[in-house]
Short mmCIF file of C-alpha atoms and ligand atoms in Angstrom, two decimals:
data_model
loop_
_atom_site.label_atom_id
_atom_site.label_comp_id
_atom_site.label_asym_id
_atom_site.label_seq_id
_atom_site.Cartn_x
_atom_site.Cartn_y
_atom_site.Cartn_z
CA UNK A 101 14.60 20.04 16.57
CA UNK A 102 15.73 17.94 19.48
CA UNK A 103 19.21 16.75 18.75
CA UNK A 104 19.34 12.97 18.62
CA UNK A 105 21.12 10.22 16.76
CA UNK A 106 18.96 7.77 14.81
CA UNK A 107 19.45 4.38 16.40
CA UNK A 108 19.86 2.75 12.99
CA UNK A 109 23.00 4.86 12.47
CA UNK A 110 24.74 3.81 15.70
CA UNK A 111 26.63 0.70 14.45
CA UNK A 112 28.42 2.89 11.90
CA UNK A 113 29.38 5.50 14.53
CA UNK A 114 32.54 5.65 16.53
CA UNK A 115 32.43 4.99 20.27
CA UNK A 116 31.78 8.08 22.37
CA UNK A 117 29.03 10.32 23.78
CA UNK A 118 25.64 9.93 22.14
CA UNK A 119 22.05 11.08 22.60
CA UNK A 120 19.11 8.96 21.46
CA UNK A 121 15.32 9.15 21.81
CA UNK A 122 12.73 6.45 21.40
CA UNK A 123 10.33 4.17 23.20
CA UNK A 124 11.07 1.42 25.67
CA UNK A 125 10.60 -2.02 24.21
CA UNK A 126 11.96 -4.15 27.04
CA UNK A 127 13.45 -3.72 30.51
CA UNK A 128 15.57 -6.39 32.17
CA UNK A 129 16.14 -5.38 35.73
CA UNK A 130 18.89 -7.46 37.30
CA UNK A 131 20.24 -6.84 40.73
CA UNK A 132 23.20 -4.63 39.91
CA UNK A 133 22.71 -4.07 36.23
CA UNK A 134 19.74 -3.02 34.15
CA UNK A 135 19.19 -3.47 30.42
CA UNK A 136 16.68 -1.51 28.36
CA UNK A 137 15.91 -2.11 24.72
CA UNK A 138 15.12 1.26 23.17
CA UNK A 139 13.54 1.53 19.72
CA UNK A 140 12.99 4.45 17.37
CA UNK A 141 11.77 4.53 13.76
CA UNK A 142 15.15 3.33 12.49
CA UNK A 143 16.01 0.43 14.80
CA UNK A 144 16.65 -0.78 18.35
CA UNK A 145 19.61 -0.56 20.72
CA UNK A 146 20.49 -1.97 24.12
CA UNK A 147 21.01 0.50 26.95
CA UNK A 148 22.98 -0.61 29.97
CA UNK A 149 23.01 0.84 33.46
CA UNK A 150 25.24 -0.15 36.36
CA UNK A 151 27.43 -3.16 36.61
CA UNK A 152 30.12 -1.23 38.50
CA UNK A 153 28.71 0.04 41.79
CA UNK A 154 27.36 -2.16 44.56
CA UNK A 155 26.44 0.63 46.95
CA UNK A 156 26.01 4.40 47.01
CA UNK A 157 29.26 6.26 46.56
CA UNK A 158 29.24 9.93 47.61
CA UNK A 159 32.41 10.47 45.55
CA UNK A 160 30.68 9.32 42.35
CA UNK A 161 28.17 11.89 41.06
CA UNK A 162 26.48 9.21 38.91
CA UNK A 163 25.96 6.94 41.87
CA UNK A 164 22.18 7.56 42.05
CA UNK A 165 21.67 6.71 38.43
CA UNK A 166 23.95 3.70 38.48
CA UNK A 167 22.03 2.24 41.40
CA UNK A 168 18.72 3.53 39.98
CA UNK A 169 17.94 4.97 43.38
CA UNK A 170 15.11 7.06 41.90
CA UNK A 171 13.60 3.91 40.36
CA UNK A 172 13.47 5.65 36.97
CA UNK A 173 14.71 2.69 34.97
CA UNK A 174 12.98 -0.06 36.91
CA UNK A 175 9.78 1.99 36.59
CA UNK A 176 9.96 2.29 32.82
CA UNK A 177 6.81 0.84 31.32
CA UNK A 178 6.72 -0.68 27.85
CA UNK A 179 6.11 2.07 25.31
CA UNK A 180 7.37 4.96 27.42
CA UNK A 181 9.18 7.57 25.34
CA UNK A 182 12.55 8.61 26.75
CA UNK A 183 15.63 10.61 25.82
CA UNK A 184 18.93 9.08 26.84
CA UNK A 185 22.48 10.37 26.85
CA UNK A 186 25.36 8.01 27.33
CA UNK A 187 28.50 6.40 25.99
CA UNK A 188 28.22 4.40 22.78
CA UNK A 189 30.35 1.23 22.92
CA UNK A 190 30.88 -1.37 20.25
CA UNK A 191 30.64 -4.86 21.70
CA UNK A 192 30.61 -7.93 19.48
CA UNK A 193 28.71 -9.94 22.06
CA UNK A 194 25.67 -7.67 21.82
CA UNK A 195 23.32 -9.27 19.30
CA UNK A 196 21.42 -6.08 18.64
CA UNK A 197 23.64 -4.29 16.12
CA UNK A 198 26.91 -5.04 18.01
CA UNK A 199 26.65 -1.84 20.07
CA UNK A 200 25.29 -0.72 23.42
CA UNK A 201 24.93 2.55 25.28
CA UNK A 202 26.08 3.01 28.89
CA UNK A 203 23.44 5.34 30.33
CA UNK A 204 24.52 8.72 31.72
CA UNK A 205 21.12 10.38 31.95
CA UNK A 206 17.62 9.24 31.16
CA UNK A 207 14.68 11.59 30.81
CA UNK A 208 11.14 10.24 30.74
CA UNK A 209 9.40 12.34 28.10
CA UNK A 210 6.04 10.57 28.05
CA UNK A 211 5.14 7.71 30.33
CA UNK A 212 3.05 4.80 29.01
CA UNK A 213 0.31 3.13 31.06
CA UNK A 214 1.60 -0.16 32.43
CA UNK A 215 -1.04 -2.41 30.88
CA UNK A 216 -0.19 -3.03 27.21
CA UNK A 217 -3.53 -3.50 25.41
CA UNK A 218 -2.02 -5.79 22.75
CA UNK A 219 0.56 -8.54 22.78
CA UNK A 220 2.57 -10.27 20.06
CA UNK A 221 -0.09 -12.95 19.75
CA UNK A 222 -3.12 -10.62 19.68
CA UNK A 223 -5.62 -11.17 16.87
CA UNK A 224 -5.87 -8.80 13.92
CA UNK A 225 -8.99 -7.03 15.19
CA UNK A 226 -7.40 -6.23 18.55
CA UNK A 227 -4.28 -5.01 16.76
CA UNK A 228 -6.35 -2.77 14.51
CA UNK A 229 -8.18 -1.35 17.56
CA UNK A 230 -4.75 -0.32 18.88
CA UNK A 231 -3.22 0.40 15.49
CA UNK A 232 -0.78 3.05 16.74
CA UNK A 233 0.78 0.47 19.05
CA UNK A 234 0.64 -2.24 16.39
CA UNK A 235 2.47 0.07 13.97
CA UNK A 236 5.42 0.26 16.38
CA UNK A 237 6.37 -3.28 15.36
CA UNK A 238 9.35 -3.27 12.97
CA UNK A 239 7.42 -5.34 10.39
CA UNK A 240 4.65 -2.76 10.26
CA UNK A 241 7.11 0.10 10.07
CA UNK A 242 8.80 -1.65 7.14
CA UNK A 243 5.51 -2.05 5.24
CA UNK A 244 5.04 1.70 5.13
CA UNK A 245 8.64 2.38 4.18
CA UNK A 246 8.19 -0.11 1.34
CA UNK A 247 5.01 1.68 0.28
CA UNK A 248 6.84 5.01 0.28
CA UNK A 249 9.67 3.63 -1.86
CA UNK A 250 7.27 1.92 -4.26
CA UNK A 251 5.21 5.06 -4.86
CA UNK A 252 8.32 7.20 -5.15
CA UNK A 253 9.62 4.94 -7.93
CA UNK A 254 6.28 5.12 -9.77
CA UNK A 255 6.25 8.90 -9.45
CA UNK A 256 9.76 9.05 -10.86
CA UNK A 257 8.65 7.18 -13.99
CA UNK A 258 5.64 9.45 -14.44
CA UNK A 259 7.68 12.59 -13.86
CA UNK A 260 10.44 11.44 -16.23
CA UNK A 261 7.75 10.95 -18.86
CA UNK A 262 6.33 14.43 -18.27
CA UNK A 263 3.07 13.29 -16.66
CA UNK A 264 1.12 15.75 -14.50
CA UNK A 265 -0.06 14.87 -11.01
CA UNK A 266 -3.72 15.70 -10.40
CA UNK A 267 -6.01 15.61 -7.36
CA UNK A 268 -9.60 14.99 -8.33
CA UNK A 269 -12.59 15.69 -6.07
CA UNK A 270 -13.98 12.87 -3.98
CA UNK A 271 -17.40 14.49 -3.64
CA UNK A 272 -19.46 14.01 -6.77
CA UNK A 273 -22.95 14.72 -8.03
CA UNK A 274 -23.23 11.28 -9.63
CA UNK A 275 -21.73 7.80 -9.54
CA UNK A 276 -18.20 7.49 -10.96
CA UNK A 277 -18.36 3.77 -11.79
CA UNK A 278 -21.81 2.32 -11.24
CA UNK A 279 -24.85 2.64 -9.01
CA UNK A 280 -23.68 -0.39 -7.09
CA UNK A 281 -21.30 0.12 -4.16
CA UNK A 282 -22.05 3.84 -4.03
CA UNK A 283 -21.82 5.88 -0.79
CA UNK A 284 -24.36 8.67 -0.59
CA UNK A 285 -23.74 11.59 1.75
CA UNK A 286 -25.86 14.56 2.78
CA UNK A 287 -24.75 17.69 0.99
CA UNK A 288 -26.48 20.82 2.31
CA UNK A 289 -30.04 20.66 0.93
CA UNK A 290 -29.19 17.86 -1.45
CA UNK A 291 -26.97 14.83 -1.62
CA UNK A 292 -23.57 13.91 -2.99
CA UNK A 293 -21.71 10.69 -3.65
CA UNK A 294 -18.22 9.63 -2.69
CA UNK A 295 -16.02 8.95 -5.72
CA UNK A 296 -15.59 5.24 -6.41
CA UNK A 297 -12.74 6.08 -8.80
CA UNK A 298 -11.22 9.21 -10.38
CA UNK A 299 -12.28 7.69 -13.71
CA UNK A 300 -14.24 10.59 -15.23
CA UNK A 301 -11.87 13.27 -14.02
CA UNK A 302 -8.73 11.56 -15.20
CA UNK A 303 -10.37 11.32 -18.62
CA UNK A 304 -11.25 15.01 -18.34
CA UNK A 305 -7.51 15.73 -18.19
CA UNK A 306 -7.23 14.14 -21.63
CA UNK A 307 -9.83 16.53 -23.03
CA UNK A 308 -7.93 19.30 -21.25
CA UNK A 309 -4.86 18.40 -23.29
CA UNK A 310 -2.72 17.32 -20.32
CA UNK A 311 -1.31 14.28 -22.16
CA UNK A 312 -0.32 11.99 -19.33
CA UNK A 313 -1.62 12.28 -15.77
CA UNK A 314 -1.50 10.35 -12.53
CA UNK A 315 -3.22 10.41 -9.17
CA UNK A 316 -2.71 8.50 -5.94
CA UNK A 317 -5.77 9.06 -3.79
CA UNK A 318 -8.70 7.60 -1.93
CA UNK A 319 -11.57 5.72 -3.57
CA UNK A 320 -14.75 4.68 -1.81
CA UNK A 321 -16.86 1.57 -2.36
CA UNK A 322 -19.94 0.66 -0.32
CA UNK A 323 -18.96 -2.96 -0.64
CA UNK A 324 -20.38 -5.02 2.23
CA UNK A 325 -17.90 -7.87 1.77
CA UNK A 326 -15.44 -9.05 4.39
CA UNK A 327 -12.82 -10.58 2.10
CA UNK A 328 -9.10 -10.11 2.62
CA UNK A 329 -8.90 -7.82 -0.44
CA UNK A 330 -11.84 -5.44 -0.09
CA UNK A 331 -12.06 -2.20 1.84
CA UNK A 332 -14.75 0.48 1.81
CA UNK A 333 -12.04 3.12 1.38
CA UNK A 334 -8.78 2.31 -0.38
CA UNK A 335 -5.88 4.10 -2.01
CA UNK A 336 -6.18 3.95 -5.76
CA UNK A 337 -3.16 4.43 -8.03
CA UNK A 338 -4.48 5.87 -11.28
CA UNK A 339 -2.96 6.99 -14.53
CA UNK A 340 -4.28 8.00 -17.93
CA UNK A 341 -2.45 8.88 -21.13
CA UNK A 342 -3.28 10.34 -24.52
CA UNK A 343 -2.61 9.03 -27.99
CA UNK A 344 -2.77 5.32 -27.27
CA UNK A 345 -3.34 2.93 -30.17
CA UNK A 346 -4.86 0.30 -27.93
CA UNK A 347 -4.83 -1.10 -24.40
CA UNK A 348 -1.44 -2.59 -25.33
CA UNK A 349 0.11 0.89 -24.83
CA UNK A 350 -1.47 1.09 -21.38
CA UNK A 351 -0.14 -2.35 -20.47
CA UNK A 352 3.35 -1.30 -21.48
CA UNK A 353 3.23 1.74 -19.22
CA UNK A 354 1.84 -0.48 -16.48
CA UNK A 355 4.75 -2.92 -16.85
CA UNK A 356 7.28 -0.11 -16.79
CA UNK A 357 5.80 1.26 -13.57
CA UNK A 358 5.69 -2.14 -11.85
CA UNK A 359 9.27 -2.99 -12.79
CA UNK A 360 10.48 0.39 -11.50
CA UNK A 361 8.49 0.01 -8.25
CA UNK A 362 9.64 -3.53 -7.54
CA UNK A 363 13.27 -2.81 -8.45
CA UNK A 364 13.36 0.16 -6.07
CA UNK A 365 11.81 -1.86 -3.24
CA UNK A 366 14.20 -4.76 -3.82
CA UNK A 367 17.21 -2.50 -3.83
CA UNK A 368 16.30 -0.48 -0.77
CA UNK A 369 14.47 -3.01 1.42
CA UNK A 370 15.11 -6.46 -0.10
CA UNK A 371 17.37 -7.68 2.71
CA UNK A 372 15.10 -6.41 5.48
CA UNK A 373 12.00 -7.88 3.80
CA UNK A 374 13.81 -11.20 3.59
CA UNK A 375 14.71 -10.98 7.29
CA UNK A 376 11.38 -9.79 8.70
CA UNK A 377 8.92 -11.48 6.33
CA UNK A 378 10.98 -14.33 4.87
CA UNK A 379 9.98 -13.07 1.44
CA UNK A 380 12.24 -12.51 -1.57
CA UNK A 381 11.19 -9.51 -3.65
CA UNK A 382 11.30 -10.44 -7.31
CA UNK A 383 11.50 -7.82 -10.04
CA UNK A 384 9.14 -9.04 -12.77
CA UNK A 385 10.56 -9.64 -16.25
CA UNK A 386 9.06 -7.79 -19.22
CA UNK A 387 6.88 -8.42 -21.09
CA UNK A 388 4.38 -9.83 -18.60
CA UNK A 389 2.38 -12.73 -20.11
CA UNK A 390 -0.90 -11.68 -21.78
CA UNK A 391 -3.83 -14.09 -22.10
CA UNK A 392 -7.28 -13.24 -23.50
CA UNK A 393 -9.94 -13.89 -20.85
CA UNK A 394 -11.79 -16.52 -22.92
CA UNK A 395 -8.56 -18.47 -23.41
CA UNK A 396 -7.73 -18.13 -19.71
CA UNK A 397 -11.09 -19.67 -18.85
CA UNK A 398 -10.34 -22.61 -21.16
CA UNK A 399 -6.93 -23.09 -19.54
CA UNK A 400 -8.50 -23.03 -16.09
CA UNK A 401 -11.15 -25.52 -17.27
CA UNK A 402 -8.48 -27.88 -18.54
CA UNK A 403 -7.03 -27.78 -15.00
CA UNK A 404 -10.35 -29.02 -13.64
CA UNK A 405 -11.97 -25.75 -12.52
CA UNK A 406 -14.87 -24.12 -14.34
CA UNK A 407 -15.59 -20.42 -13.78
CA UNK A 408 -19.29 -20.47 -12.79
CA UNK A 409 -20.86 -18.23 -15.49
CA UNK A 410 -19.56 -18.23 -19.06
CA UNK A 411 -20.18 -14.47 -19.48
CA UNK A 412 -18.70 -13.57 -16.09
CA UNK A 413 -15.39 -12.16 -14.92
CA UNK A 414 -12.83 -14.57 -13.48
CA UNK A 415 -13.77 -15.51 -9.93
CA UNK A 416 -11.11 -15.71 -7.19
CA UNK A 417 -10.50 -19.43 -7.72
CA UNK A 418 -10.19 -18.85 -11.49
CA UNK A 419 -7.62 -16.10 -10.79
CA UNK A 420 -5.63 -18.47 -8.57
CA UNK A 421 -5.75 -21.22 -11.20
CA UNK A 422 -4.62 -19.02 -14.08
CA UNK A 423 -1.84 -17.62 -11.90
CA UNK A 424 -0.68 -21.16 -11.10
CA UNK A 425 -0.68 -21.96 -14.83
CA UNK A 426 1.32 -18.81 -15.63
CA UNK A 427 3.81 -19.57 -12.88
CA UNK A 428 4.32 -23.13 -14.17
CA UNK A 429 4.46 -22.13 -17.84
CA UNK A 430 6.23 -18.77 -17.82
CA UNK A 431 7.66 -18.64 -14.28
CA UNK A 432 5.93 -15.26 -13.89
CA UNK A 433 3.95 -13.80 -10.97
CA UNK A 434 1.99 -11.39 -13.15
CA UNK A 435 -0.46 -11.94 -15.98
CA UNK A 436 -2.57 -9.54 -18.03
CA UNK A 437 -5.99 -11.02 -18.78
CA UNK A 438 -7.21 -9.17 -21.86
CA UNK A 439 -10.22 -8.76 -24.13
CA UNK A 440 -12.98 -8.79 -21.53
CA UNK A 441 -16.51 -9.14 -22.89
CA UNK A 442 -18.32 -5.81 -23.27
CA UNK A 443 -21.17 -7.26 -21.20
CA UNK A 444 -19.00 -7.27 -18.06
CA UNK A 445 -17.14 -4.00 -18.59
CA UNK A 446 -18.20 -0.37 -18.00
CA UNK A 447 -19.70 1.65 -20.87
CA UNK A 448 -16.55 3.80 -21.28
CA UNK A 449 -14.32 0.94 -22.47
CA UNK A 450 -13.57 0.95 -26.19
CA UNK A 451 -14.85 -2.05 -28.12
CA UNK A 452 -12.57 -4.23 -30.19
CA UNK A 453 -12.77 -3.23 -33.90
CA UNK A 454 -12.67 -6.86 -35.05
CA UNK A 455 -15.05 -8.26 -32.47
CA UNK A 456 -17.34 -5.66 -30.87
CA UNK A 457 -18.50 -8.18 -28.26
CA UNK A 458 -15.06 -7.63 -26.67
CA UNK A 459 -13.43 -4.57 -25.09
CA UNK A 460 -9.89 -3.26 -25.47
CA UNK A 461 -9.28 -3.81 -21.79
CA UNK A 462 -7.40 -5.90 -19.28
CA UNK A 463 -7.09 -6.90 -15.66
CA UNK A 464 -3.66 -7.36 -14.13
CA UNK A 465 -3.43 -10.43 -11.88
CA UNK A 466 -0.54 -10.68 -9.40
CA UNK A 467 0.03 -13.92 -7.49
CA UNK A 468 -3.55 -14.95 -8.21
CA UNK A 469 -5.35 -11.74 -7.24
CA UNK A 470 -6.63 -8.89 -9.41
CA UNK A 471 -4.70 -5.71 -8.65
CA UNK A 472 -5.75 -3.53 -11.59
CA UNK A 473 -8.19 -2.77 -14.35
CA UNK A 474 -7.16 -0.87 -17.46
CA UNK A 475 -8.48 -0.07 -20.91
CA UNK A 476 -8.50 2.14 -23.92
CA UNK A 477 -11.49 4.47 -23.51
CA UNK A 478 -14.13 5.25 -26.08
CA UNK A 479 -13.52 8.88 -27.14
CA UNK A 480 -15.96 9.15 -30.06
CA UNK A 481 -19.00 10.90 -28.59
CA UNK A 482 -21.64 9.18 -30.74
CA UNK A 483 -20.25 5.72 -29.93
CA UNK A 484 -19.81 6.61 -26.26
CA UNK A 485 -23.39 7.87 -25.97
CA UNK A 486 -24.72 4.72 -27.60
CA UNK A 487 -22.67 2.53 -25.23
CA UNK A 488 -23.89 4.47 -22.18
CA UNK A 489 -27.46 4.10 -23.34
CA UNK A 490 -27.04 0.39 -23.99
CA UNK A 491 -25.86 -0.01 -20.38
CA UNK A 492 -28.95 1.84 -19.12
CA UNK A 493 -26.97 4.82 -17.80
CA UNK A 494 -28.86 8.03 -17.03
CA UNK A 495 -27.83 10.54 -19.74
CA UNK A 496 -28.69 13.51 -17.49
CA UNK A 497 -26.26 12.35 -14.81
CA UNK A 498 -23.54 11.79 -17.40
CA UNK A 499 -24.05 15.11 -19.22
CA UNK A 500 -20.95 16.78 -17.71
CA UNK A 501 -18.82 13.75 -18.61
CA UNK A 502 -20.16 13.41 -22.15
CA UNK A 503 -19.39 17.08 -22.73
CA UNK A 504 -15.67 16.28 -22.39
CA UNK A 505 -15.98 14.47 -25.72
CA UNK A 506 -17.88 17.12 -27.65
CA UNK A 507 -15.07 19.65 -28.01
CA UNK A 508 -12.21 17.49 -29.20
CA UNK A 509 -10.34 14.79 -27.29
CA UNK A 510 -7.42 12.52 -28.23
CA UNK A 511 -7.63 8.72 -28.07
CA UNK A 512 -6.61 7.69 -24.57
CA UNK A 513 -6.45 4.94 -21.99
CA UNK A 514 -5.33 4.22 -18.46
CA UNK A 515 -5.63 2.02 -15.44
CA UNK A 516 -6.55 2.01 -11.77
CA UNK A 517 -4.67 -0.13 -9.25
CA UNK A 518 -5.34 -0.93 -5.59
CA UNK A 519 -2.17 0.01 -3.69
CA UNK A 520 -2.88 -2.22 -0.68
CA UNK A 521 -3.41 -5.27 -2.87
CA UNK A 522 0.03 -4.81 -4.43
CA UNK A 523 1.69 -4.53 -1.01
CA UNK A 524 -0.27 -7.43 0.46
CA UNK A 525 0.82 -9.73 -2.36
CA UNK A 526 4.38 -8.44 -2.59
CA UNK A 527 4.96 -9.04 1.14
CA UNK A 528 2.79 -12.20 1.22
CA UNK A 529 0.47 -10.81 3.86
CA UNK A 530 -2.88 -12.43 4.57
CA UNK A 531 -5.05 -9.32 4.20
CA UNK A 532 -5.03 -5.74 2.97
CA UNK A 533 -5.85 -4.84 6.58
CA UNK A 534 -2.21 -5.57 7.47
CA UNK A 535 -0.82 -3.17 4.88
CA UNK A 536 -3.39 -0.36 5.14
CA UNK A 537 -2.48 2.42 7.55
CA UNK A 538 -6.03 2.56 8.89
CA UNK A 539 -8.38 0.00 7.39
CA UNK A 540 -11.98 0.89 6.63
CA UNK A 541 -14.53 -1.90 6.26
CA UNK A 542 -18.27 -2.43 6.75
CA UNK A 543 -17.81 -2.76 10.52
CA UNK A 544 -14.70 -0.64 11.02
CA UNK A 545 -14.64 3.14 11.21
CA UNK A 546 -12.33 3.37 14.21
CA UNK A 547 -9.72 4.48 15.09
P1 AMO B 97 -11.82 -1.32 -10.66
O1 AMO B 97 -13.20 -1.11 -10.14
O2 AMO B 97 -11.49 -2.68 -11.18
O3 AMO B 97 -11.52 -0.31 -11.85
O4 AMO B 97 -10.78 -0.92 -9.54
C1 AMO B 97 -9.40 -0.86 -9.82
C2 AMO B 97 -8.60 -1.57 -8.75
O5 AMO B 97 -8.87 -0.99 -7.48
C3 AMO B 97 -8.78 -1.97 -6.48
N1 AMO B 97 -10.07 -2.09 -5.76
C4 AMO B 97 -10.19 -2.26 -4.43
N2 AMO B 97 -9.26 -2.38 -3.47
C5 AMO B 97 -9.68 -2.55 -2.21
N3 AMO B 97 -10.99 -2.60 -1.86
C6 AMO B 97 -11.96 -2.49 -2.79
N4 AMO B 97 -13.25 -2.51 -2.43
C7 AMO B 97 -11.56 -2.31 -4.15
N5 AMO B 97 -12.24 -2.15 -5.32
C8 AMO B 97 -11.30 -2.01 -6.27
C9 AMO B 97 -8.46 -3.28 -7.15
C10 AMO B 97 -8.93 -3.05 -8.56
O6 AMO B 97 -8.27 -3.85 -9.49
N6 AMO B 97 -11.96 3.08 -13.11
C11 AMO B 97 -11.43 1.72 -13.14
C12 AMO B 97 -9.96 1.70 -13.39
C13 AMO B 97 -9.56 2.15 -14.80
O7 AMO B 97 -10.10 1.59 -15.77
O8 AMO B 97 -8.71 3.06 -14.91
C14 AMO B 97 -11.74 1.03 -11.82
O9 AMO B 97 -12.02 1.65 -10.82
O10 AMO B 97 -7.06 -3.48 -7.09
#
């Protein structure tokens, strides 16, 4: 490994010789002194050259550099990667971290073309076209550090509880959720489908006796919409656990995971998020409010908005309205909407014993947007088969899945959560495109 100091560590270091590597963010070329702002993944620092010599001095071996007689520094284009050695000096007047580096040597490792294809005010599409340059911005870098911390905290909870991490196949012989929004791909002489969710395979782990499992992986939806919260490929955070009494057990696990994730992000990045995004990360209090869907619709109606179809899911405006109500009433950013009608839920959700028109399921709404769906699953094969039939599912296509339930399986439940939606809402970003490493949508397959 090339020896270098991370720029973020410099303020804590003592003055003296130092070697840093990064890319050039800015060059200010004044007559006898040059300033370069150098950035790496951890921060930015000011480099200084000159300020002492006015003309070449044969006695001073650094004379060429100090006067930039080779034009190396004045020729540095934005984005050029360099390695610099020099003298670290603390200086209170330097705004950037209170330190600067007097340049001894500068090596151009990889020169950038002079024309920067994007600027600070470029639109989102242009930024996504040049995503690798866009990701050099400190805000973007922070988003992915936040994502790493968030997922690490979730993993810690799962691991502490003895859950097993699984990786399910994304090529399937049949649909994993519904025929709608299904990508079909050529598969040798036949065809395959891209997994819309790990749903069937995470349930398989229950029949396999794994107890609790989790998966963080891609899910594919041939959804032609251009909303701020839909992608054709997204990262799905999934978990499933055995021996649940109802969806209440799943909601409790869900709460525990969210609290752990938010607490870790607040602790590690709270100050930087505040500085770069002007957003305060709030760790949600437990329990999160729970409202049955039918009641939520009544509440929304009493606020003057009627969800278009009585038998339908909440629409986006309904989600915003119920979130506003929950914020006013409980001062909470999250709400579980529960007891969805069976007519609008997949066949694998368990029905409510007291009212079989309802399912033992929920959606989790965060700041007015759905981030998750969860449920207790139907594990009794005769009931499951009847529910699949009632939904018009093709029994032949489901045969492999139904077999999971013929050889013994514990009661179980779980949820799936869109990772980008959580980050978008946590950091108050306008679209999941901002918080997805490389967004995929109906008209975007590049880069
Ligand atoms: P559902 O279809 O509601 O449930 O998806 C779960 C969560 O995944 C996210 N999501 C999306 N994110 C970005 N773009 C999309 N096109 C998109 N579609 C869904 C959302 C959503 O809440 N198998 C069930 C989960 C379960 O019951 O375990 C499922 O897939 O945040």
